[in-house]
Short mmCIF file of C-alpha atoms in Angstrom, two decimals:
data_model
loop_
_atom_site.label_atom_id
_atom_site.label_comp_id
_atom_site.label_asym_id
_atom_site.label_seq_id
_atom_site.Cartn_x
_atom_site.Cartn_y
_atom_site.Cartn_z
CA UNK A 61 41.62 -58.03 34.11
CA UNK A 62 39.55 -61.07 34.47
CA UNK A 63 41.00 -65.13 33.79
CA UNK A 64 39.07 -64.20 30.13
CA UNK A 65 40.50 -60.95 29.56
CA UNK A 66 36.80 -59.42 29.23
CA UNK A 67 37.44 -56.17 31.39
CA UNK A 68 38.40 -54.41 28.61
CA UNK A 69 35.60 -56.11 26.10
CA UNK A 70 32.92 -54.99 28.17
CA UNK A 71 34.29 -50.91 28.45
CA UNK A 72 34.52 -51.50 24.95
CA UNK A 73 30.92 -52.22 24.72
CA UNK A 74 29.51 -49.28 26.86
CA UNK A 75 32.06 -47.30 24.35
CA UNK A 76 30.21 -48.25 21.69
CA UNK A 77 26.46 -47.18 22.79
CA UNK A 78 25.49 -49.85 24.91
CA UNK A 79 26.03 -48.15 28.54
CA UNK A 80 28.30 -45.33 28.32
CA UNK A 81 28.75 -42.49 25.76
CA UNK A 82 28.95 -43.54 22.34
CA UNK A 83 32.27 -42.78 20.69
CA UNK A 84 33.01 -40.58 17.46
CA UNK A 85 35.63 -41.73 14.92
CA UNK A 86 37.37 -40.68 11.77
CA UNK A 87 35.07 -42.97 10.13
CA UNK A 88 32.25 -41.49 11.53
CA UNK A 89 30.74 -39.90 8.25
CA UNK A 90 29.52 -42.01 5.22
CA UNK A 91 30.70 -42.71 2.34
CA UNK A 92 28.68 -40.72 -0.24
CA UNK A 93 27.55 -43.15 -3.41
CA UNK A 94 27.70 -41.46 -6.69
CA UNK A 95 25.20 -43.01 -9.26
CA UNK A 96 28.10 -45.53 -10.75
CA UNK A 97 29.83 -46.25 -7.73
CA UNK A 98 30.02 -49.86 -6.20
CA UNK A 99 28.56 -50.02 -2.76
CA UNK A 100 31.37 -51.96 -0.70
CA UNK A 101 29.79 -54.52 1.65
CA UNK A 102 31.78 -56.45 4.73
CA UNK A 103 30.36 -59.67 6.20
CA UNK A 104 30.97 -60.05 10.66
CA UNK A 105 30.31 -63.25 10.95
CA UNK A 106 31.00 -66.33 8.28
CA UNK A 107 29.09 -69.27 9.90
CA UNK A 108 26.36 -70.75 7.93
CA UNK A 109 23.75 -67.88 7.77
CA UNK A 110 26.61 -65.42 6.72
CA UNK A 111 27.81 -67.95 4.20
CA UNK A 112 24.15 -67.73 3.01
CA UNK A 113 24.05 -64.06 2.79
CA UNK A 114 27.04 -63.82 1.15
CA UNK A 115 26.00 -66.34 -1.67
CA UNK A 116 23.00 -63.73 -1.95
CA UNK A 117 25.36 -60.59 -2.51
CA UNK A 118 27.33 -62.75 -5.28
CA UNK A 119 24.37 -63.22 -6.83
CA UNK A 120 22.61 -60.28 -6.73
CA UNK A 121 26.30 -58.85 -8.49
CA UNK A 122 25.40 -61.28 -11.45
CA UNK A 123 22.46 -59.27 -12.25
CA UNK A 124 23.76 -55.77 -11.24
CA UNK A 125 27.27 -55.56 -10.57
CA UNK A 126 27.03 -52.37 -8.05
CA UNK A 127 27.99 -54.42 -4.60
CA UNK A 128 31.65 -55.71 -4.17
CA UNK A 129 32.71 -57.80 -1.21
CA UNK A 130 35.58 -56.05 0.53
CA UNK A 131 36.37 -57.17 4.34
CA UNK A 132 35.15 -60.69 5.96
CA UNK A 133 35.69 -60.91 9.52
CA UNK A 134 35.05 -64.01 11.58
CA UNK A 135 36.58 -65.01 15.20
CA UNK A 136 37.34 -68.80 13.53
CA UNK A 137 39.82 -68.72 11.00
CA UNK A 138 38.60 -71.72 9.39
CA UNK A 139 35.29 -69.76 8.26
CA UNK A 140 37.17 -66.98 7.65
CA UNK A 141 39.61 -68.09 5.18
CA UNK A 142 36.84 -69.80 3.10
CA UNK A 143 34.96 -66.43 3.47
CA UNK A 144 37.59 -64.32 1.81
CA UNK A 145 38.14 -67.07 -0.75
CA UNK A 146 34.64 -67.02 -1.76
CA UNK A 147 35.01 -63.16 -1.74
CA UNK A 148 37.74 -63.21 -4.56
CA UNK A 149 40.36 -62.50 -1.48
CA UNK A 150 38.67 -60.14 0.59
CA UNK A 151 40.82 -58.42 3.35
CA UNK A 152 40.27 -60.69 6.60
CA UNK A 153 39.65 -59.79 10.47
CA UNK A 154 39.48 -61.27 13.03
CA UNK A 155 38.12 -58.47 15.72
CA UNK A 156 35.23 -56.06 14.00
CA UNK A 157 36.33 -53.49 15.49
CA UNK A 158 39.37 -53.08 13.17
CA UNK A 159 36.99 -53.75 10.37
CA UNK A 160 34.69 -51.12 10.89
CA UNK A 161 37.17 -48.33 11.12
CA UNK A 162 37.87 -48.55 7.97
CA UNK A 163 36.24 -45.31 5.91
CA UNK A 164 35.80 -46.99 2.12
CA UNK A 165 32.81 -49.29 3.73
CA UNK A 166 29.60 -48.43 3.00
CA UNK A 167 27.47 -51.45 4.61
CA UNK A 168 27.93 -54.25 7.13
CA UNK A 169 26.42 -57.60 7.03
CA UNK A 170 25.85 -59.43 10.53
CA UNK A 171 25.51 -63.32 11.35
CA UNK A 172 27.04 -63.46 14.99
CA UNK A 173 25.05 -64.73 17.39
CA UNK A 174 22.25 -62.75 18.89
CA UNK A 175 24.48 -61.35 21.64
CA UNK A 176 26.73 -59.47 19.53
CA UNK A 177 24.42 -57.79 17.36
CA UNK A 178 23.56 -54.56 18.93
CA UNK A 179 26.72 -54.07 19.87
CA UNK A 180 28.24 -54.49 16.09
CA UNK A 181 25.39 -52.63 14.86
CA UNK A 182 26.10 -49.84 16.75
CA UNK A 183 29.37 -49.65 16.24
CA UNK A 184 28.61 -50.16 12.39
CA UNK A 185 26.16 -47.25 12.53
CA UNK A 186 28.81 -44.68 14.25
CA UNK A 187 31.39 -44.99 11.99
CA UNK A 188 29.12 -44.27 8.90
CA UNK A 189 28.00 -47.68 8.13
CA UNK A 190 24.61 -49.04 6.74
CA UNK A 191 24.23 -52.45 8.40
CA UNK A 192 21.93 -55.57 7.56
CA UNK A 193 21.79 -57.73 10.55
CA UNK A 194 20.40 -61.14 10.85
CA UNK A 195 17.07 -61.78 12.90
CA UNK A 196 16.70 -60.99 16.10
CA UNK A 197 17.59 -57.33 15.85
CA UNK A 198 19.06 -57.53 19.18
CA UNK A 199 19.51 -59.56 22.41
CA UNK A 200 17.04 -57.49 24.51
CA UNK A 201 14.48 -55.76 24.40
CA UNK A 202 16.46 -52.31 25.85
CA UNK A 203 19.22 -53.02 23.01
CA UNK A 204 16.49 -52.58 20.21
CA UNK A 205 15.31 -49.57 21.68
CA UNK A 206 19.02 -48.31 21.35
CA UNK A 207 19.44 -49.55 18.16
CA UNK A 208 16.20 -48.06 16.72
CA UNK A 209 16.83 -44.46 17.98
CA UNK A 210 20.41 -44.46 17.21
CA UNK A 211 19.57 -45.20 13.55
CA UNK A 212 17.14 -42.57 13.25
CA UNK A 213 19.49 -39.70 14.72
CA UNK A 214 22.35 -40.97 12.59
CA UNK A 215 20.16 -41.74 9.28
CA UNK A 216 21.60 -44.91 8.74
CA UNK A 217 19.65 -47.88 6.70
CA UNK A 218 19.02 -50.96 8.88
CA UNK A 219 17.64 -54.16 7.70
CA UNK A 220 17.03 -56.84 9.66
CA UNK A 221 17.20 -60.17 8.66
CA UNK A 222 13.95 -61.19 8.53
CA UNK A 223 13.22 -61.91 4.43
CA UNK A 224 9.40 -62.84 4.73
CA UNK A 225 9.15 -59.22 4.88
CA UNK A 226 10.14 -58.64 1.54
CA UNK A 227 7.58 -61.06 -0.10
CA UNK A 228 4.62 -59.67 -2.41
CA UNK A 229 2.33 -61.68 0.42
CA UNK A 230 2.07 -59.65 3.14
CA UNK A 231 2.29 -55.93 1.40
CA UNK A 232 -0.90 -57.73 -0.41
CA UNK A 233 -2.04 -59.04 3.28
CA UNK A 234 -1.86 -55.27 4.24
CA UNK A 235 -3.87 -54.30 1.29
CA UNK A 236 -6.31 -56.58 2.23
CA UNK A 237 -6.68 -55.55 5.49
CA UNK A 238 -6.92 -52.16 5.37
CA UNK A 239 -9.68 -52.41 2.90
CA UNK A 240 -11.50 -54.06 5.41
CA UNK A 241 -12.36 -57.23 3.16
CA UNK A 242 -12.10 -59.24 6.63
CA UNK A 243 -14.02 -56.78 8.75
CA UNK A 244 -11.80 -55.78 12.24
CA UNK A 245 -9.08 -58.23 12.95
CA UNK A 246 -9.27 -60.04 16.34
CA UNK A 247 -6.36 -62.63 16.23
CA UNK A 248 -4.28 -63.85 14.37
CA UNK A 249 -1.49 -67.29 14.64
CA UNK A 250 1.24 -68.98 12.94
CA UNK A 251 3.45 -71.68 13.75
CA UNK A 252 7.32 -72.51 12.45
CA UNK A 253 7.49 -76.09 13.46
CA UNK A 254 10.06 -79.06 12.35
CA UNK A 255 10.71 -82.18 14.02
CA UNK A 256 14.50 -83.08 14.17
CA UNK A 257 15.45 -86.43 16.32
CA UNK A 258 19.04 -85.61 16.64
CA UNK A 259 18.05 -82.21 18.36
CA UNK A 260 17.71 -79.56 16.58
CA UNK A 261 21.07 -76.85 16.58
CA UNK A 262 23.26 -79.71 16.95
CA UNK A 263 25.43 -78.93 13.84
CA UNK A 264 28.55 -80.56 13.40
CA UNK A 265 31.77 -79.37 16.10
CA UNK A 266 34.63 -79.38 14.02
CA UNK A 267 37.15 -81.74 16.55
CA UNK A 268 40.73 -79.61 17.37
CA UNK A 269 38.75 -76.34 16.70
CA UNK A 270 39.06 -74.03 19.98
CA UNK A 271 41.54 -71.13 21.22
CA UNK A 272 44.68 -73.85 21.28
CA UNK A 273 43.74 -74.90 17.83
CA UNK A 274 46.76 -74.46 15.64
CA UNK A 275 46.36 -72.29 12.08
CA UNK A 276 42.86 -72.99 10.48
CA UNK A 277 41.77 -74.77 13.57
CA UNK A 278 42.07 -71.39 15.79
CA UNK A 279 39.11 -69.92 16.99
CA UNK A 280 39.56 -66.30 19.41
CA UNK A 281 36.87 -67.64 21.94
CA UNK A 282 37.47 -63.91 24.22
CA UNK A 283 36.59 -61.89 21.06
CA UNK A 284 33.12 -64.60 20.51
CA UNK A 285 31.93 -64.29 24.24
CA UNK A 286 32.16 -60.67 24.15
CA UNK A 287 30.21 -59.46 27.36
CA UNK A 288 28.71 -62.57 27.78
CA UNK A 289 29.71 -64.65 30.96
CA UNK A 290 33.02 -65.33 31.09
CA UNK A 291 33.60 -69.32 31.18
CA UNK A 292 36.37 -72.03 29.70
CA UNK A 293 36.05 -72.47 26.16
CA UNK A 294 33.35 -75.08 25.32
CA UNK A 295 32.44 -76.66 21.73
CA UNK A 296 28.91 -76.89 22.11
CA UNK A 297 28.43 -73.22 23.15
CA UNK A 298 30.39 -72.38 20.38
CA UNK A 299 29.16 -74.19 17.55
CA UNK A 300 25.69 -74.44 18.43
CA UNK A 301 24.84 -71.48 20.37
CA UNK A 302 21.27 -71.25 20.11
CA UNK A 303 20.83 -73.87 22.48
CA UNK A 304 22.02 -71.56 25.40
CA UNK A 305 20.53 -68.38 26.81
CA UNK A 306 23.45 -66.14 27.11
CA UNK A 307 24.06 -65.99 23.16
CA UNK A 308 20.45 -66.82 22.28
CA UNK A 309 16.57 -66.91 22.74
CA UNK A 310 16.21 -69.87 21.55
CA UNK A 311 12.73 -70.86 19.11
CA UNK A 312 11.74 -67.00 20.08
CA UNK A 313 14.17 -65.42 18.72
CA UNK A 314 15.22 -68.06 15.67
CA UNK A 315 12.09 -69.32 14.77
CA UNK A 316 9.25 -66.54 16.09
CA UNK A 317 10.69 -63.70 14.57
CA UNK A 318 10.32 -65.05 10.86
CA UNK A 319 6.42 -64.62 11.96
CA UNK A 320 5.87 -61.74 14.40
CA UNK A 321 7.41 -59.21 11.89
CA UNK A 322 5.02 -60.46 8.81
CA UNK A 323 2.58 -59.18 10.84
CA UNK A 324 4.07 -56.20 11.52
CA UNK A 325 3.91 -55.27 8.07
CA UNK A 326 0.10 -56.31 7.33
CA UNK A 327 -1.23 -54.73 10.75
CA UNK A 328 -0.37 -51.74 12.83
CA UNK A 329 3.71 -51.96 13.59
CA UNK A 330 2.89 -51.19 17.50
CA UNK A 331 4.83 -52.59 20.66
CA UNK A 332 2.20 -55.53 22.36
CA UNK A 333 0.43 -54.17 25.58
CA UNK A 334 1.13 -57.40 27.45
CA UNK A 335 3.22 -60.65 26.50
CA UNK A 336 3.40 -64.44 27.76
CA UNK A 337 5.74 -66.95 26.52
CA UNK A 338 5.39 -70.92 27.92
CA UNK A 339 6.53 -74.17 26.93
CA UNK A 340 9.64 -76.65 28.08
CA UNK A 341 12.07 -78.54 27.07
CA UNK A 342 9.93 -81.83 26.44
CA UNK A 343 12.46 -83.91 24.53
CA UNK A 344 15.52 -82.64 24.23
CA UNK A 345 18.25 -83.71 26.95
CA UNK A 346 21.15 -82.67 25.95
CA UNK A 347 22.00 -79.90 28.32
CA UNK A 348 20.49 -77.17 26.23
CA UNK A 349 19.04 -74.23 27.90
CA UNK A 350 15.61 -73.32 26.02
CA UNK A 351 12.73 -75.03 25.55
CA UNK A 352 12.10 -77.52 22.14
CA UNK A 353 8.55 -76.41 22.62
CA UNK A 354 7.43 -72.98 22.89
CA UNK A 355 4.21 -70.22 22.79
CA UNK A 356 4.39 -66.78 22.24
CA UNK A 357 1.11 -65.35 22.60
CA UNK A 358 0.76 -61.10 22.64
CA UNK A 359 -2.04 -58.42 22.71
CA UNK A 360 -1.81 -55.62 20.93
CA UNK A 361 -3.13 -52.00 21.22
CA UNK A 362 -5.17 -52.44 17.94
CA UNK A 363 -7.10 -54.82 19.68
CA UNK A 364 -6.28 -57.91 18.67
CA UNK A 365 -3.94 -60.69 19.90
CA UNK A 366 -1.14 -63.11 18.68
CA UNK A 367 -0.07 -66.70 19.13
CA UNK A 368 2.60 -68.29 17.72
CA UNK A 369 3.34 -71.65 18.78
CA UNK A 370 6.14 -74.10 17.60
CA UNK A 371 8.49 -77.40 18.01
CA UNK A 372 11.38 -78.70 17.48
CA UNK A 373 10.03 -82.41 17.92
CA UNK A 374 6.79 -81.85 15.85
CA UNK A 375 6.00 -80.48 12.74
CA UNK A 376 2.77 -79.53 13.00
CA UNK A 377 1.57 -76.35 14.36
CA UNK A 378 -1.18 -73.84 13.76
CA UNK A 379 -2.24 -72.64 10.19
CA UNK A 380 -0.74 -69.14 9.30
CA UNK A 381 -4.24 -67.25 9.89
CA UNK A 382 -5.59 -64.02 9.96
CA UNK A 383 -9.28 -64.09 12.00
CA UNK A 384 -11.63 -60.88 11.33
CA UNK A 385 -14.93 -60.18 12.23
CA UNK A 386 -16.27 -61.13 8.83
CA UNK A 387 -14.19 -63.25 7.00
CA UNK A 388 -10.58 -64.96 7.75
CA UNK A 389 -7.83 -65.19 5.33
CA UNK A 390 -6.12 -68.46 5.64
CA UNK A 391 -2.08 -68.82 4.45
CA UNK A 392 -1.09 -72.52 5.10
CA UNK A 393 2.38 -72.34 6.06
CA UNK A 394 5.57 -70.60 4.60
CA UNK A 395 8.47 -72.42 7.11
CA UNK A 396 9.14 -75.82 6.67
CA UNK A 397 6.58 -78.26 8.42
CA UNK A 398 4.32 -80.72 6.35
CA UNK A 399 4.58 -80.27 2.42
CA UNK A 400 0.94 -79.97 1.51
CA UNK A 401 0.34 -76.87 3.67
CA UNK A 402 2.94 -74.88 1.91
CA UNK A 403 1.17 -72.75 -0.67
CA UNK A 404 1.62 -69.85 -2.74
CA UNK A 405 -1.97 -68.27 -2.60
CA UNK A 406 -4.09 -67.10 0.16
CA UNK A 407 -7.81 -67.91 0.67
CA UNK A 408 -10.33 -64.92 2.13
CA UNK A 409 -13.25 -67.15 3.67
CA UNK A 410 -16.53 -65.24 5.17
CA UNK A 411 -17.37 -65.87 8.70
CA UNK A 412 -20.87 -67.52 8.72
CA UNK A 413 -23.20 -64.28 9.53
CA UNK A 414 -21.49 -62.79 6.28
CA UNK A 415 -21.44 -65.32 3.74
CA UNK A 416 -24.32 -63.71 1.70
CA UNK A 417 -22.90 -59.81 1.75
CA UNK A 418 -19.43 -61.26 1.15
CA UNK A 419 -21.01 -63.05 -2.14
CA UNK A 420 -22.99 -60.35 -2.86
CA UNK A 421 -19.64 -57.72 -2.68
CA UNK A 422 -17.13 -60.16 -3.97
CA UNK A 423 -18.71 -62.17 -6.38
CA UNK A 424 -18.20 -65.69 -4.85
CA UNK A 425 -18.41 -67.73 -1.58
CA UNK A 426 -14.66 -67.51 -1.50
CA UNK A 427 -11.68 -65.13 -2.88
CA UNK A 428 -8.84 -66.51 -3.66
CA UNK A 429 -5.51 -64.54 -3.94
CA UNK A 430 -2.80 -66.20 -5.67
CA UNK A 431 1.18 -65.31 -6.33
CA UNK A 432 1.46 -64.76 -2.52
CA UNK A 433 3.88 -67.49 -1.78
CA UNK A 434 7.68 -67.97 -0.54
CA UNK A 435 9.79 -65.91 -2.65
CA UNK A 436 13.22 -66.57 -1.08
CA UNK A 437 15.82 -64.71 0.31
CA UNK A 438 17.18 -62.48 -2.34
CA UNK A 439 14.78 -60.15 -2.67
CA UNK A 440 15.30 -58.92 0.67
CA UNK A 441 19.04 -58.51 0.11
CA UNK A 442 18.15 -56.13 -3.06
CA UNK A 443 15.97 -54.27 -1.11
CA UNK A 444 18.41 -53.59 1.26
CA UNK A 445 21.34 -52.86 -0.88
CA UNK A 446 18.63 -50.60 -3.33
CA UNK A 447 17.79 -48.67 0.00
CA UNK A 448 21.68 -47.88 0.56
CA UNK A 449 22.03 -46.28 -2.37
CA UNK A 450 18.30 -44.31 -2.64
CA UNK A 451 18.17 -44.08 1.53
CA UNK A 452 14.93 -44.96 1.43
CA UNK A 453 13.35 -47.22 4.32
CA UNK A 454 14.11 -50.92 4.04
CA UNK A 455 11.33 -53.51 4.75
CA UNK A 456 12.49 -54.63 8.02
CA UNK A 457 13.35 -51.48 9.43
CA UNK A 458 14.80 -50.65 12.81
CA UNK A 459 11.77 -49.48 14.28
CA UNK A 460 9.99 -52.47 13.22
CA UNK A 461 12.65 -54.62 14.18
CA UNK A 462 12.12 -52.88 17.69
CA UNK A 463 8.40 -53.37 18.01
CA UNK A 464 8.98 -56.91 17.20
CA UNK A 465 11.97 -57.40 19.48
CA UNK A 466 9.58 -56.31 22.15
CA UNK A 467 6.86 -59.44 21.67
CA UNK A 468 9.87 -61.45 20.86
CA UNK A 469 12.18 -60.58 24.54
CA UNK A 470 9.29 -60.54 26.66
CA UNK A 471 7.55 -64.07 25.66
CA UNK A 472 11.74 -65.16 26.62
CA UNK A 473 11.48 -63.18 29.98
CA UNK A 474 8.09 -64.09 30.51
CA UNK A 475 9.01 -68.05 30.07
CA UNK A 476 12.03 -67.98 32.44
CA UNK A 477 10.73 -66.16 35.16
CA UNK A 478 7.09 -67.41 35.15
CA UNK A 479 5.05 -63.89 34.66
CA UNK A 480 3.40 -61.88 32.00
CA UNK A 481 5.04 -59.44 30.94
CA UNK A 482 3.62 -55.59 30.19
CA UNK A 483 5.18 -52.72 28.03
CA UNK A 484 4.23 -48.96 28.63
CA UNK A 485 5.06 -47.84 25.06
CA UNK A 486 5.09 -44.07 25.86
CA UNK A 487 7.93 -44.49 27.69
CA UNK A 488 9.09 -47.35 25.81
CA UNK A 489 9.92 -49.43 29.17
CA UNK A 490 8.88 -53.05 30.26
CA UNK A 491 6.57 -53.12 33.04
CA UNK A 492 6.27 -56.20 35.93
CA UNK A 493 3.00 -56.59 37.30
CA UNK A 494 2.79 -58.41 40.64
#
């Protein structure tokens, strides 16, 4: 065994579908919900997102009390007691994979960091578990293509994380689309941008937490690093991991993914042909890994392409837009950035050739499509706890989660290693181009 104690973490990990043959349990088969019975929910992970999530589930149980809290599970006991307090004194854990073997679960709720996800979710999924897990779907882009086909042969629900998707905006962006209002889209763009002196993903380090911290200070850091590289505890990894790329993909995989998936769901959910990512680290120096400043930018067999471009040390980026050959519909923003271009209404403007058809069809010079704004996050918790129970698709499936993980891994790989990236999608496989 390694100075970590990871040897047996990482056979573990193949054991659980991510490089060896995936294990079968007593726990393997679901739950099956009558029409009154309470769908019991656990929560891996109790940092600040899964905090949020859980404050979603308690509310969602005001208005329909089907969902109980049952399990928390967190590798720092200070989150974790607070966790099962909040859950009315739900059982704690400190390793998932005690957690998960337990057969009166129905659904799992991740918010580790991104290395740990595919691995929990997989586990989650073979012992009978439907499993919400927070954006990115996975690490890599070879992960999501496990995840993705794993869910399908079991039949399990997966949701990922990614609440935009549940907004009235883009199923009505879809609409729009398709009826080919805008003509043939050729591009679209979107930015999540904020400006944060202090350096963004600095959160507070809780002083005398670590794996000699005594009682509510103790924090397993073995169980956190899981098969990442084995190193001496350190605070800053810990409590602010997206700033490093062993646990994270930085703005990609945080920020990007709120916006590639939208688009998934108003245009074709395909993988992108070929993918760049650039950008740098322009401000921040404080020993983070990724960049502060970053561009994804994608084409797409439907013939069109992407760019999404962000900060960390400026607010502005590009309006949310979606460029056809006849008209462009034009979003502001939904994330943060500068108050006056959030909005809750789209505008559809003709392209100059086509102002006088577009009156002629529409009515006016310009449509204007309102209750299309930021609805929040609960809606996309209901809609995954509704699809538990009816098994329908949720709307940030795993195959869309995949497609997206795709553009998001490659615009990572393509930044650190300085090429464009390519993706045969036949064969589901990255492809490197000299």
């Amino acid at each position: 065994m390694d100075a970590l104690g990871l040897t047996s973490r990482r056979c573990f990990l193949k054991q659980a579908g991510l490089g060896g043959a995936l294990i079968t349990t007593a726990a393997g088969q679901a739950r099956v919900l009558g029409a009154n019975d309470r769908i019991n929910v656990a929560f891996v992970g109790t940092g600040g997102r899964g905090n949020w999530l859980m404050d979603l589930v308690l509310k969602h149980r005001q208005a329909k009390p089907d969902v109980e809290i049952v399990a928390v599970c967190d590798v720092y006991q200070k989150r974790l007691s607070a966790a099962s307090q909040k859950a009315g004194g739900a059982k704690m854990y400190v390793r998932h994979e005690e957690l998960l073997q337990r057969s009166d679960i129905d659904a799992v709720f991740i918010a580790t960091p991104d290395h740990w996800h595919a691995p929990i979710t997989l586990l989650a999924m073979e012992t009978g578990k439907d499993v919400y897990v927070e954006k990115p779907m996975t690490h890599t882009v070879e992960e999501a293509k496990r995840v993705a086909h794993r869910a399908q042969e079991l039949k399990r629900i997966v949701q990922v994380g990614v609440q935009g998707t549940s907004w009235t905006r883009w199923h009505r962006m879809k609409e729009i689309v398709q009826s080919g209002m805008i003509g043939k889209v050729v591009a679209v763009q979107g930015t999540y941008s904020r400006n944060d002196p202090q350096g963004d993903w600095n959160w507070p380090i809780d002083p005398g937490a670590g794996p000699k911290g005594k009682g509510e200070d103790h924090i397993d850091w073995v169980q956190w690093l899981g098969a990442a590289v084995a190193r001496s505890f350190d605070a800053d990894r810990f409590f602010r991991f997206r700033k490093y790329w062993d646990y994270s993909g930085g703005i990609a995989t945080d920020l990007h993914y709120h916006i590639v998936a939208p688009f998934h769901v108003a245009l074709p959910n395909d993988h992108p042909t070929r993918v760049a990512g650039m950008g740098g680290a322009w401000i921040y120096k404080d020993g983070r890994e990724v960049p502060d400043t970053f561009l994804t930018a994608a084409d797409y067999p439907s013939n069109y392409s992407m760019t999404i471009q962000s900060s960390q040390v400026n607010e502005n980026g590009p309006v949310l837009l979606l460029r056809g050959t006849e008209a462009t519909i034009h979003l502001g923003d939904e994330w943060e950035g500068p108050q006056g271009r959030r909005r809750d209404y789209a505008q559809i403007v003709p392209e100059s050739p086509f102002v006088e058809s577009f009156k002629k069809k529409f009515g006016k010079e310009e449509v204007r499509i309102d209750g299309v704004g930021n609805e929040g996050d609960l809606k996309h918790v209901d809609n995954f706890l509704n699809c538990v129970r009816s098994r329908q698709q949720p709307n940030c499936h795993a195959d869309l989660g995949f497609k997206v993980m795709t553009t998001i891994d490659l615009s990572v790989r393509s930044y650190r290693n300085g090429k464009m990236y390519y993706f045969d999608a036949g064969r589901e496989q990255v492809v490197e181009k000299e």
